[in-house]
Structures are given as C-alpha cells and as structure tokens.
Amino acid sequence: QKEVEQDPGPLSVPEGAIVSLNCTYSNSAFQYFMWYRQYSRKGPELLMYTYSSGNKEDGRFTAQVDKSSKYISLFIRDSQPSDSATYLCATNRDDKIIFGKGTRLHILP
Amino acid sequence: EPEVTQTPSHQVTQMGQEVILRCVPISNHLYFYWYRQILGQKVEFLVSFYNNEISEKSEIFDDQFSVERPDGSNFTLKIRSTKLEDSAMYFCASTVNRDQPQHFGDGTRLSIL
C-alpha cells in the first residue's frame, strides 16, 4: 500500500468555485501533514502545515485532517486562475517528507 | 522572505561524468535535504544532513552519491558517475528544526545524455 495517495487529476473548475483536494495515508504514526503547491518547473512551495486533527485556515485555504480515517483535505475558496498548479499532500516519517504524487488543478477563467 | 537557492537551474552532462549540484539553504537553518523528482513521478527523498553528517539516506542514495557542506553557506550533492536514469529535477530543502516544515528551492534540472 502506498504511504500517501492522491488522485492525480487533472481537475478543472471554473474561476470562483470552491476546490476540494484530497489525500489518504496509510500509517497512523504519521504526525505532521502538509500541503505544497508546485508550479511548472518550480520547487514545492509550502501552503499549509498541521499536526492535529481538525481544520486550519489561512486566507482562502483550509486544511483538514481526520486522523481516525487517515484522510487529508485542502479546500480553496474563491479559486483564481493563479491557483492553477499541482498540489502535493505530504506527511513526515522521522524528518523526511513523504509526498503524494500530486493533483493537477486547472482554474478556468 | 528568505529562500533556498539552487544553481545551476539546468545542467546537461554526458553519461559517466561527475556532476555537482549546489544549494544555499536559508541562513539560520540547521537541517538540509536533497530530494529528486523524475518527470511525471512523485518527489522522493534522497538524503538528510545535520551537524556535518548524513542523518538518513534512501536506497536511491548509493555510493555514486555524496553530500557536503564545504563552508557555512553551501550544501552540495555530487553524483560521481552519472547514469541516464539520474535525469530528474533535484530539489534542496532546509529547515530550522525537525518539527518545522521544510522549505524547498526551485530545483536543478539534470539532463544526462
């Protein structure tokens, strides 16, 4: 079983819509959960970082972690064309990051 | 905002040649990492480095790979004898401590001919 699984997409939504991106993970020992955004030919850029179940909000972005079902979500409100990118969910084992394969998101103007 | 910088942005090398990829981590960070991303695949951990020694390495990081922090600012990844399958994006990351998120550079695209 893969440690972090994501639907690769692509996911296309109209500008202004709410976007929901999801991930599952396999190991209940994972402690920290992250969402990174990656534009083409760029490095992963940290969006959200959390270590507890529940919601964490930052502007238009909300990260949600459900440790009982090993499920991670990222919600983007009022989506913009500039949000078009690949979104990587990630967790850690010791101090190394384990990434999902990423979901490609297209926001249509 | 401080950032991790990597050079060169693109490196083209003949198979069998040595290559050195360079990184300047964020200045107050103490933990350093290399990851790679083969085209179309996930970002994979290669190695972590702390207090001038390797903390952990993946099975990808074989004897052809080495890392070094030659001075107070640079962190390098050397591949001794490159293979075609080493072609990938290589990302450097750093963090101030293990409980904080890692920050990534924009990567070096390595193309082996």
Coordinates of C-alpha atoms in Angstrom, one line a residue:
Chain A
Q1 CA 0.0 0.0 0.0
K2 CA 1.4 3.4 -1.0
E3 CA 2.1 5.6 2.0
V4 CA 0.4 8.7 0.6
E5 CA -2.2 8.5 -2.1
Q6 CA -3.7 11.3 -4.2
D7 CA -5.9 11.3 -7.3
P8 CA -3.5 12.8 -10.0
G9 CA -6.4 14.6 -11.8
P10 CA -6.4 16.8 -13.8
L11 CA -9.1 18.6 -12.0
S12 CA -10.7 21.6 -13.9
V13 CA -13.0 24.0 -12.2
P14 CA -14.4 27.5 -13.1
E15 CA -12.9 30.6 -11.5
G16 CA -14.6 31.4 -8.2
A17 CA -15.6 27.8 -7.4
I18 CA -14.6 26.0 -4.2
V19 CA -11.9 23.4 -4.8
S20 CA -11.6 20.3 -2.8
L21 CA -8.4 18.2 -2.9
N22 CA -8.0 15.0 -1.0
C23 CA -5.4 12.5 0.1
T24 CA -5.3 9.4 2.2
Y25 CA -2.3 8.0 4.1
S26 CA -1.5 4.5 5.4
N27 CA 0.4 4.8 8.6
S28 CA -1.3 6.1 11.8
A29 CA 2.2 7.0 13.1
F30 CA 2.5 9.9 10.7
Q31 CA 2.4 13.1 12.8
Y32 CA 2.6 16.2 10.5
F33 CA 0.6 16.9 7.4
M34 CA 1.4 19.4 4.7
W35 CA 0.1 20.8 1.5
Y36 CA 2.6 22.1 -1.0
R37 CA 1.9 23.9 -4.3
Q38 CA 4.1 23.3 -7.2
Y39 CA 4.1 25.4 -10.4
S40 CA 5.6 24.0 -13.6
R41 CA 9.4 23.9 -13.4
K42 CA 9.4 25.2 -9.8
G43 CA 10.0 23.7 -6.4
P44 CA 7.3 22.7 -3.9
E45 CA 6.0 25.8 -2.0
L46 CA 4.6 25.2 1.4
L47 CA 0.9 26.2 1.7
M48 CA -0.3 24.6 4.9
Y49 CA 1.2 22.7 7.8
T50 CA -0.6 21.0 10.6
Y51 CA -0.1 18.3 13.2
S52 CA -3.5 17.8 14.7
S53 CA -6.9 16.6 13.6
G54 CA -9.3 19.4 12.6
N55 CA -9.2 22.4 10.5
K56 CA -6.6 25.1 9.9
E57 CA -7.4 28.2 7.9
D58 CA -5.1 30.6 6.1
G59 CA -6.8 33.1 3.8
R60 CA -8.7 31.3 1.1
F61 CA -7.1 28.0 2.1
T62 CA -8.4 25.5 4.7
A63 CA -6.6 22.3 5.5
Q64 CA -8.5 19.5 7.2
V65 CA -7.0 16.4 8.8
D66 CA -9.0 13.4 10.0
K67 CA -6.6 11.0 11.7
S68 CA -9.3 8.5 12.5
S69 CA -9.9 7.8 8.8
K70 CA -6.4 8.9 7.7
Y71 CA -7.8 11.5 5.4
I72 CA -6.4 14.9 4.5
S73 CA -8.2 17.6 2.5
L74 CA -7.4 21.1 1.2
F75 CA -10.2 23.5 0.3
I76 CA -9.6 26.6 -1.8
R77 CA -12.3 29.2 -1.7
D78 CA -12.9 31.7 -4.5
S79 CA -10.5 30.0 -6.8
Q80 CA -8.3 32.1 -9.1
P81 CA -6.5 31.3 -12.4
S82 CA -3.3 31.8 -10.4
D83 CA -4.2 28.8 -8.3
S84 CA -3.6 26.6 -11.3
A85 CA -0.8 24.3 -10.2
T86 CA 0.0 20.8 -8.9
Y87 CA -1.0 20.4 -5.2
L88 CA 1.1 17.9 -3.2
C89 CA -0.1 16.4 0.0
A90 CA 2.7 15.2 2.3
T91 CA 3.5 13.8 5.7
N92 CA 6.7 13.0 7.5
R93 CA 8.5 9.9 8.7
D94 CA 11.3 10.9 11.1
D95 CA 12.4 14.1 9.4
K96 CA 11.9 13.2 5.8
I97 CA 8.9 14.2 3.8
I98 CA 6.8 11.6 2.0
F99 CA 4.9 13.1 -0.8
G100 CA 1.8 12.1 -2.7
K101 CA 2.0 12.2 -6.5
G102 CA 0.1 15.5 -6.6
T103 CA -3.2 16.6 -8.1
R104 CA -3.0 18.9 -11.2
L105 CA -5.6 21.7 -10.8
H106 CA -6.8 24.0 -13.6
I107 CA -8.9 27.0 -12.8
L108 CA -10.8 28.1 -15.9
P109 CA -11.2 31.9 -16.3
Chain B
E1 CA 11.2 36.3 2.7
P2 CA 14.4 34.2 2.8
E3 CA 14.6 31.4 0.3
V4 CA 16.6 28.3 -0.6
T5 CA 18.6 29.0 -3.8
Q6 CA 19.9 26.4 -6.2
T7 CA 22.4 26.5 -9.0
P8 CA 22.5 25.8 -11.9
S9 CA 18.9 25.8 -12.9
H10 CA 19.7 23.3 -15.7
Q11 CA 22.7 21.0 -16.0
V12 CA 23.4 18.9 -19.1
T13 CA 26.1 16.3 -18.6
Q14 CA 27.4 13.3 -20.6
M15 CA 26.8 9.9 -19.0
G16 CA 29.7 8.8 -16.9
Q17 CA 30.7 12.3 -16.0
E18 CA 30.7 13.8 -12.5
V19 CA 28.2 16.5 -11.6
I20 CA 27.9 18.8 -8.6
L21 CA 24.6 20.4 -7.7
R22 CA 24.7 23.4 -5.4
C23 CA 22.4 24.8 -2.8
V24 CA 22.4 27.7 -0.4
P25 CA 19.9 26.9 2.4
I26 CA 18.1 29.6 4.4
S27 CA 20.8 31.1 6.7
N28 CA 19.6 30.1 10.2
H29 CA 18.5 26.6 9.1
L30 CA 20.4 23.6 10.5
Y31 CA 18.8 20.6 8.7
F32 CA 19.4 20.1 5.0
Y33 CA 17.9 17.7 2.5
W34 CA 18.1 16.6 -1.1
Y35 CA 15.0 15.2 -3.0
R36 CA 14.6 14.3 -6.6
Q37 CA 11.6 14.2 -9.0
I38 CA 11.8 12.1 -12.1
L39 CA 9.5 13.5 -14.8
G40 CA 5.9 12.5 -14.1
Q41 CA 6.7 10.9 -10.8
K42 CA 6.5 12.0 -7.1
V43 CA 9.1 13.9 -5.2
E44 CA 11.3 11.4 -3.5
F45 CA 13.6 11.8 -0.5
L46 CA 17.3 11.2 -1.1
V47 CA 19.3 12.3 2.0
S48 CA 19.2 14.3 5.1
F49 CA 22.1 16.1 6.7
Y50 CA 22.7 17.6 10.1
N51 CA 25.7 18.6 12.1
N52 CA 28.0 17.8 9.2
E53 CA 26.9 14.3 8.7
I54 CA 24.3 12.3 7.0
S55 CA 21.3 11.6 9.2
E56 CA 19.4 9.3 6.9
K57 CA 19.5 8.2 3.3
S58 CA 17.2 6.4 0.9
E59 CA 18.0 3.3 -1.1
I60 CA 18.4 5.6 -4.1
F61 CA 21.4 7.3 -2.5
D62 CA 24.0 4.7 -3.3
D63 CA 27.8 5.0 -3.4
Q64 CA 27.7 7.2 -6.5
F65 CA 26.1 10.0 -4.4
S66 CA 27.7 12.2 -1.8
V67 CA 26.8 15.4 0.0
E68 CA 28.9 18.0 1.6
R69 CA 28.7 21.3 3.4
P70 CA 32.0 22.8 2.3
D71 CA 31.5 26.1 4.1
G72 CA 29.0 27.9 6.2
S73 CA 26.6 28.6 3.4
N74 CA 26.7 26.0 0.6
F75 CA 25.3 22.4 0.6
T76 CA 26.2 20.3 -2.4
L77 CA 25.1 17.0 -4.0
K78 CA 27.7 15.2 -6.1
I79 CA 27.0 12.3 -8.4
R80 CA 30.3 10.6 -9.3
S81 CA 29.5 8.8 -12.5
T82 CA 26.1 9.8 -13.9
K83 CA 23.7 7.4 -15.5
L84 CA 20.8 8.1 -17.8
E85 CA 18.3 7.3 -15.0
D86 CA 19.8 10.1 -12.9
S87 CA 18.0 12.6 -15.2
A88 CA 15.5 14.4 -12.9
M89 CA 14.8 17.6 -11.0
Y90 CA 16.8 17.7 -7.9
F91 CA 15.5 19.8 -5.0
C92 CA 17.3 21.1 -2.0
A93 CA 15.4 21.8 1.2
S94 CA 16.2 23.1 4.6
T95 CA 14.5 23.7 8.0
V96 CA 15.4 25.2 11.3
N97 CA 14.5 22.0 13.3
R98 CA 12.9 18.7 12.5
D99 CA 9.4 19.7 13.8
Q100 CA 9.2 22.6 11.4
P101 CA 8.3 22.4 7.7
Q102 CA 11.0 22.1 5.1
H103 CA 11.4 24.9 2.6
F104 CA 12.4 24.0 -1.0
G105 CA 14.5 25.6 -3.7
D106 CA 13.3 25.7 -7.3
G107 CA 15.5 22.8 -8.2
T108 CA 18.2 21.9 -10.7
R109 CA 17.0 20.1 -13.8
L110 CA 19.7 17.4 -14.6
S111 CA 19.8 16.0 -18.1
I112 CA 22.1 13.1 -18.7
L113 CA 22.9 12.4 -22.4

